[in-house]
Amino acid sequence: SYALTQAPSVSVAPGQTARITCGGINIGGKSVHWYQQRPGQAPVVVVYDDSDRPSGIPERFSGSNSGNTAALTISRVEAGDEADYYCQVWDSNNPRVVFGGGTKLTVL
Amino acid sequence: EEQLVESGGGLVHPGGSLRLACDPSGFIFSRYTMYWVRQAPGKGLEWVSSIIESGRTVSYADSVEGRFTISRDNAKNSLYLQMNTLGVEDTAIYYCVRAKSGDLDYYFDLWGRGTLVTVSS
């Protein structure tokens, strides 16, 4: 079955840029969706279809996807961005939802 | 306001059963494929089950196949998850989730707050 790989943690200082990656075989051929989960809360989609943002999500959140790596980039990081971030795709060979293991973003 | 509210969680002994429910509001429930996604304590997200708009097609993760049954009642605006033969590995927060169509597939645009299921003796 298809697998997604995320680094367990990323740390960044306020105002800097955070890049959270999601690895998978030929992930560039899939649509990647990203979810933010703040402590004690339900996940919220922050990027869908690789790089689209739902209404209400700041432009600081952007996504890219090519080859074997997708990425969520958060510019001008704020304390409120501290959360777990999950990537998600569909395994088309075995129609199932696949989540990455999640990356904990720490704002120093 | 669009909302999903789960109920039915609680403490159950290994081998027991629970039925979760999800009550949607603020949107036309019958137009959406719905999902259950769970999260074990301190762990990541895991897809559990899905059901299309009509209810005629359902899917399950291997970990729950044969034990869990997803269903919906569009007339009553409700989504359900019947969970049987529960094991400690089923302990998790269970989220009711709405799927929205994207370019190639679906993404999850609306999540409930979740209901906690604890399986313990």
mmCIF file of C-alpha atoms in Angstrom:
data_model
loop_
_atom_site.group_PDB
_atom_site.id
_atom_site.type_symbol
_atom_site.label_atom_id
_atom_site.label_comp_id
_atom_site.label_asym_id
_atom_site.label_seq_id
_atom_site.Cartn_x
_atom_site.Cartn_y
_atom_site.Cartn_z
ATOM 1 C CA SER A 1 0.000 0.000 0.000
ATOM 2 C CA TYR A 2 1.019 3.580 -0.586
ATOM 3 C CA ALA A 3 3.005 5.252 2.191
ATOM 4 C CA LEU A 4 3.706 8.886 3.052
ATOM 5 C CA THR A 5 6.750 9.974 5.028
ATOM 6 C CA GLN A 6 6.930 13.103 7.164
ATOM 7 C CA ALA A 7 9.646 14.281 9.515
ATOM 8 C CA PRO A 8 8.440 14.036 13.113
ATOM 9 C CA SER A 9 9.296 17.597 13.983
ATOM 10 C CA VAL A 10 10.313 20.949 12.588
ATOM 11 C CA SER A 11 11.358 23.987 14.607
ATOM 12 C CA VAL A 12 11.429 27.579 13.430
ATOM 13 C CA ALA A 13 11.763 31.017 14.968
ATOM 14 C CA PRO A 14 8.894 33.491 14.728
ATOM 15 C CA GLY A 15 8.948 35.428 11.489
ATOM 16 C CA GLN A 16 10.949 32.792 9.688
ATOM 17 C CA THR A 17 9.784 30.293 7.078
ATOM 18 C CA ALA A 18 8.846 26.701 7.886
ATOM 19 C CA ARG A 19 8.917 23.990 5.251
ATOM 20 C CA ILE A 20 7.182 20.722 6.046
ATOM 21 C CA THR A 21 7.715 17.920 3.575
ATOM 22 C CA CYS A 22 5.754 14.814 2.655
ATOM 23 C CA GLY A 23 7.510 12.060 0.730
ATOM 24 C CA GLY A 24 5.920 9.382 -1.404
ATOM 25 C CA ILE A 25 6.668 7.464 -4.579
ATOM 26 C CA ASN A 26 5.648 9.675 -7.509
ATOM 27 C CA ILE A 27 3.593 11.834 -5.183
ATOM 28 C CA GLY A 28 3.814 14.532 -7.824
ATOM 29 C CA GLY A 29 1.170 12.614 -9.754
ATOM 30 C CA LYS A 30 -1.300 12.811 -6.908
ATOM 31 C CA SER A 31 -3.260 15.588 -5.257
ATOM 32 C CA VAL A 32 -1.860 16.367 -1.819
ATOM 33 C CA HIS A 33 -3.908 17.890 0.951
ATOM 34 C CA TRP A 34 -2.568 19.365 4.189
ATOM 35 C CA TYR A 35 -4.235 19.592 7.579
ATOM 36 C CA GLN A 36 -3.327 21.614 10.642
ATOM 37 C CA GLN A 37 -4.202 20.223 14.050
ATOM 38 C CA ARG A 38 -3.684 22.507 17.005
ATOM 39 C CA PRO A 39 -3.443 20.866 20.441
ATOM 40 C CA GLY A 40 -6.794 19.588 21.616
ATOM 41 C CA GLN A 41 -8.567 20.524 18.415
ATOM 42 C CA ALA A 42 -9.838 18.768 15.319
ATOM 43 C CA PRO A 43 -7.802 19.014 12.110
ATOM 44 C CA VAL A 44 -8.449 21.827 9.656
ATOM 45 C CA VAL A 45 -7.530 21.781 5.975
ATOM 46 C CA VAL A 46 -5.008 24.501 5.167
ATOM 47 C CA VAL A 47 -4.030 23.473 1.626
ATOM 48 C CA TYR A 48 -5.842 21.203 -0.827
ATOM 49 C CA ASP A 49 -5.052 20.016 -4.344
ATOM 50 C CA ASP A 50 -1.332 20.631 -3.785
ATOM 51 C CA SER A 51 -1.498 24.406 -3.552
ATOM 52 C CA ASP A 52 -5.036 25.752 -3.151
ATOM 53 C CA ARG A 53 -6.090 27.467 0.047
ATOM 54 C CA PRO A 54 -9.576 27.309 1.532
ATOM 55 C CA SER A 55 -11.183 30.616 2.329
ATOM 56 C CA GLY A 56 -9.980 31.954 5.629
ATOM 57 C CA ILE A 57 -6.529 30.407 5.433
ATOM 58 C CA PRO A 58 -3.803 33.061 5.335
ATOM 59 C CA GLU A 59 -1.692 33.496 2.224
ATOM 60 C CA ARG A 60 1.304 32.641 4.399
ATOM 61 C CA PHE A 61 0.356 28.990 3.845
ATOM 62 C CA SER A 62 1.374 27.596 0.474
ATOM 63 C CA GLY A 63 1.925 24.181 -1.029
ATOM 64 C CA SER A 64 3.944 22.546 -3.767
ATOM 65 C CA ASN A 65 4.204 19.046 -5.166
ATOM 66 C CA SER A 66 6.670 17.506 -7.598
ATOM 67 C CA GLY A 67 8.479 14.237 -8.087
ATOM 68 C CA ASN A 68 8.603 12.334 -4.845
ATOM 69 C CA THR A 69 8.082 15.258 -2.474
ATOM 70 C CA ALA A 70 5.244 17.561 -1.562
ATOM 71 C CA ALA A 71 5.768 20.498 0.733
ATOM 72 C CA LEU A 72 3.787 22.860 2.900
ATOM 73 C CA THR A 73 5.485 26.208 3.369
ATOM 74 C CA ILE A 74 4.497 28.599 6.104
ATOM 75 C CA SER A 75 5.939 32.082 5.725
ATOM 76 C CA ARG A 76 6.347 34.598 8.528
ATOM 77 C CA VAL A 77 5.625 31.940 11.111
ATOM 78 C CA GLU A 78 3.589 32.986 14.137
ATOM 79 C CA ALA A 79 3.170 31.411 17.542
ATOM 80 C CA GLY A 80 -0.361 30.393 16.562
ATOM 81 C CA ASP A 81 1.021 28.204 13.777
ATOM 82 C CA GLU A 82 2.404 25.767 16.332
ATOM 83 C CA ALA A 83 0.552 22.557 15.579
ATOM 84 C CA ASP A 84 0.766 19.125 14.029
ATOM 85 C CA TYR A 85 0.585 19.080 10.246
ATOM 86 C CA TYR A 86 -0.568 16.070 8.234
ATOM 87 C CA CYS A 87 -0.374 15.435 4.525
ATOM 88 C CA GLN A 88 -2.977 13.234 2.854
ATOM 89 C CA VAL A 89 -3.462 11.595 -0.532
ATOM 90 C CA TRP A 90 -5.587 8.924 -2.137
ATOM 91 C CA ASP A 91 -4.073 5.529 -2.928
ATOM 92 C CA SER A 92 -5.663 5.080 -6.338
ATOM 93 C CA ASN A 93 -4.510 1.468 -6.686
ATOM 94 C CA ASN A 94 -6.343 0.543 -3.544
ATOM 95 C CA PRO A 95 -8.965 3.256 -3.117
ATOM 96 C CA ARG A 96 -8.072 4.321 0.379
ATOM 97 C CA VAL A 97 -7.222 7.500 2.184
ATOM 98 C CA VAL A 98 -3.584 7.734 3.236
ATOM 99 C CA PHE A 99 -2.258 10.122 5.855
ATOM 100 C CA GLY A 100 1.332 10.949 6.564
ATOM 101 C CA GLY A 101 2.551 10.403 10.089
ATOM 102 C CA GLY A 102 2.412 14.091 10.919
ATOM 103 C CA THR A 103 4.984 16.779 11.632
ATOM 104 C CA LYS A 104 4.981 18.744 14.845
ATOM 105 C CA LEU A 105 5.834 22.379 14.156
ATOM 106 C CA THR A 106 7.424 24.116 17.106
ATOM 107 C CA VAL A 107 7.740 27.890 17.114
ATOM 108 C CA LEU A 108 10.822 28.732 19.137
ATOM 109 C CA GLU B 1 -22.910 27.512 10.246
ATOM 110 C CA GLU B 2 -21.812 24.160 8.881
ATOM 111 C CA GLN B 3 -21.170 21.713 11.685
ATOM 112 C CA LEU B 4 -20.671 18.053 12.527
ATOM 113 C CA VAL B 5 -21.336 16.788 16.035
ATOM 114 C CA GLU B 6 -20.354 13.292 17.096
ATOM 115 C CA SER B 7 -21.826 11.324 19.971
ATOM 116 C CA GLY B 8 -21.823 7.819 21.378
ATOM 117 C CA GLY B 9 -18.271 7.496 22.591
ATOM 118 C CA GLY B 10 -17.368 6.151 25.993
ATOM 119 C CA LEU B 11 -15.671 3.388 27.935
ATOM 120 C CA VAL B 12 -16.231 -0.173 26.766
ATOM 121 C CA HIS B 13 -14.652 -3.494 27.688
ATOM 122 C CA PRO B 14 -12.625 -5.446 25.142
ATOM 123 C CA GLY B 15 -14.956 -7.445 22.950
ATOM 124 C CA GLY B 16 -17.774 -4.986 23.466
ATOM 125 C CA SER B 17 -19.690 -2.789 21.057
ATOM 126 C CA LEU B 18 -20.480 0.876 20.587
ATOM 127 C CA ARG B 19 -22.484 2.851 18.078
ATOM 128 C CA LEU B 20 -21.260 6.295 17.148
ATOM 129 C CA ALA B 21 -23.495 8.889 15.578
ATOM 130 C CA CYS B 22 -22.762 12.102 13.723
ATOM 131 C CA ASP B 23 -25.281 14.894 13.386
ATOM 132 C CA PRO B 24 -24.619 17.346 10.564
ATOM 133 C CA SER B 25 -26.116 20.804 10.316
ATOM 134 C CA GLY B 26 -25.878 23.834 8.095
ATOM 135 C CA PHE B 27 -25.504 21.934 4.823
ATOM 136 C CA ILE B 28 -27.293 19.377 2.677
ATOM 137 C CA PHE B 29 -25.998 16.141 4.168
ATOM 138 C CA SER B 30 -27.265 13.897 1.373
ATOM 139 C CA ARG B 31 -24.953 15.571 -1.156
ATOM 140 C CA TYR B 32 -21.706 14.502 0.489
ATOM 141 C CA THR B 33 -19.567 11.424 0.899
ATOM 142 C CA MET B 34 -18.817 11.058 4.591
ATOM 143 C CA TYR B 35 -15.944 9.538 6.507
ATOM 144 C CA TRP B 36 -14.890 8.413 9.925
ATOM 145 C CA VAL B 37 -11.270 9.162 10.830
ATOM 146 C CA ARG B 38 -9.716 8.228 14.163
ATOM 147 C CA GLN B 39 -6.736 9.281 16.184
ATOM 148 C CA ALA B 40 -5.254 7.131 18.921
ATOM 149 C CA PRO B 41 -3.866 9.011 21.938
ATOM 150 C CA GLY B 42 -0.680 10.785 20.929
ATOM 151 C CA LYS B 43 -0.765 9.274 17.446
ATOM 152 C CA GLY B 44 -1.578 10.380 13.927
ATOM 153 C CA LEU B 45 -4.719 10.310 11.842
ATOM 154 C CA GLU B 46 -6.116 7.049 10.523
ATOM 155 C CA TRP B 47 -8.911 6.673 7.993
ATOM 156 C CA VAL B 48 -11.528 4.224 9.289
ATOM 157 C CA SER B 49 -14.458 4.108 6.897
ATOM 158 C CA SER B 50 -16.354 5.965 4.212
ATOM 159 C CA ILE B 51 -19.829 5.985 2.671
ATOM 160 C CA ILE B 52 -21.000 7.642 -0.509
ATOM 161 C CA GLU B 53 -23.930 10.007 -0.767
ATOM 162 C CA SER B 54 -26.538 7.305 -1.430
ATOM 163 C CA GLY B 55 -25.102 4.896 1.122
ATOM 164 C CA ARG B 56 -24.786 2.151 -1.480
ATOM 165 C CA THR B 57 -20.993 1.993 -1.451
ATOM 166 C CA VAL B 58 -18.919 1.753 1.694
ATOM 167 C CA SER B 59 -15.237 1.180 2.378
ATOM 168 C CA TYR B 60 -13.241 0.152 5.426
ATOM 169 C CA ALA B 61 -9.666 0.202 6.572
ATOM 170 C CA ASP B 62 -8.177 -3.271 6.902
ATOM 171 C CA SER B 63 -7.878 -2.728 10.654
ATOM 172 C CA VAL B 64 -11.668 -2.536 11.103
ATOM 173 C CA GLU B 65 -13.001 -4.578 8.170
ATOM 174 C CA GLY B 66 -15.535 -7.130 9.389
ATOM 175 C CA ARG B 67 -15.949 -5.460 12.781
ATOM 176 C CA PHE B 68 -17.198 -1.967 11.970
ATOM 177 C CA THR B 69 -20.223 -0.974 9.898
ATOM 178 C CA ILE B 70 -20.797 2.497 8.530
ATOM 179 C CA SER B 71 -24.289 3.638 7.587
ATOM 180 C CA ARG B 72 -26.279 6.786 7.015
ATOM 181 C CA ASP B 73 -29.869 7.925 7.102
ATOM 182 C CA ASN B 74 -30.271 10.881 4.788
ATOM 183 C CA ALA B 75 -33.884 11.346 5.843
ATOM 184 C CA LYS B 76 -32.774 11.736 9.449
ATOM 185 C CA ASN B 77 -29.581 13.591 8.586
ATOM 186 C CA SER B 78 -27.358 11.198 10.449
ATOM 187 C CA LEU B 79 -24.173 9.181 9.989
ATOM 188 C CA TYR B 80 -23.389 6.118 12.081
ATOM 189 C CA LEU B 81 -20.523 3.812 12.908
ATOM 190 C CA GLN B 82 -21.390 0.497 14.526
ATOM 191 C CA MET B 83 -18.293 -0.882 16.188
ATOM 192 C CA ASN B 84 -18.219 -4.516 17.308
ATOM 193 C CA THR B 85 -15.560 -6.751 18.837
ATOM 194 C CA LEU B 86 -13.649 -3.739 20.062
ATOM 195 C CA GLY B 87 -10.037 -4.114 21.108
ATOM 196 C CA VAL B 88 -7.682 -1.846 23.031
ATOM 197 C CA GLU B 89 -6.178 -0.843 19.683
ATOM 198 C CA ASP B 90 -9.491 0.832 18.814
ATOM 199 C CA THR B 91 -9.058 3.367 21.607
ATOM 200 C CA ALA B 92 -9.099 6.726 19.870
ATOM 201 C CA ILE B 93 -10.922 9.943 19.179
ATOM 202 C CA TYR B 94 -13.310 9.279 16.315
ATOM 203 C CA TYR B 95 -13.962 12.170 13.964
ATOM 204 C CA CYS B 96 -16.892 12.520 11.607
ATOM 205 C CA VAL B 97 -15.594 14.168 8.435
ATOM 206 C CA ARG B 98 -17.118 15.605 5.275
ATOM 207 C CA ALA B 99 -15.394 15.060 1.954
ATOM 208 C CA LYS B 100 -15.320 17.708 -0.727
ATOM 209 C CA SER B 101 -14.455 17.080 -4.327
ATOM 210 C CA GLY B 102 -11.110 18.424 -5.466
ATOM 211 C CA ASP B 103 -9.373 18.276 -8.825
ATOM 212 C CA LEU B 104 -8.514 14.568 -8.727
ATOM 213 C CA ASP B 105 -10.121 13.222 -5.599
ATOM 214 C CA TYR B 106 -11.584 14.336 -2.289
ATOM 215 C CA TYR B 107 -10.256 16.278 0.634
ATOM 216 C CA PHE B 108 -11.706 16.733 4.094
ATOM 217 C CA ASP B 109 -13.161 20.191 4.414
ATOM 218 C CA LEU B 110 -15.276 19.839 7.555
ATOM 219 C CA TRP B 111 -14.446 17.939 10.746
ATOM 220 C CA GLY B 112 -16.416 17.336 13.908
ATOM 221 C CA ARG B 113 -14.835 17.818 17.308
ATOM 222 C CA GLY B 114 -14.644 14.067 17.781
ATOM 223 C CA THR B 115 -15.884 11.557 20.328
ATOM 224 C CA LEU B 116 -13.537 9.545 22.514
ATOM 225 C CA VAL B 117 -13.777 5.764 22.539
ATOM 226 C CA THR B 118 -11.832 4.016 25.267
ATOM 227 C CA VAL B 119 -11.524 0.242 25.213
ATOM 228 C CA SER B 120 -10.240 -1.047 28.520
ATOM 229 C CA SER B 121 -10.872 -3.757 31.048
#
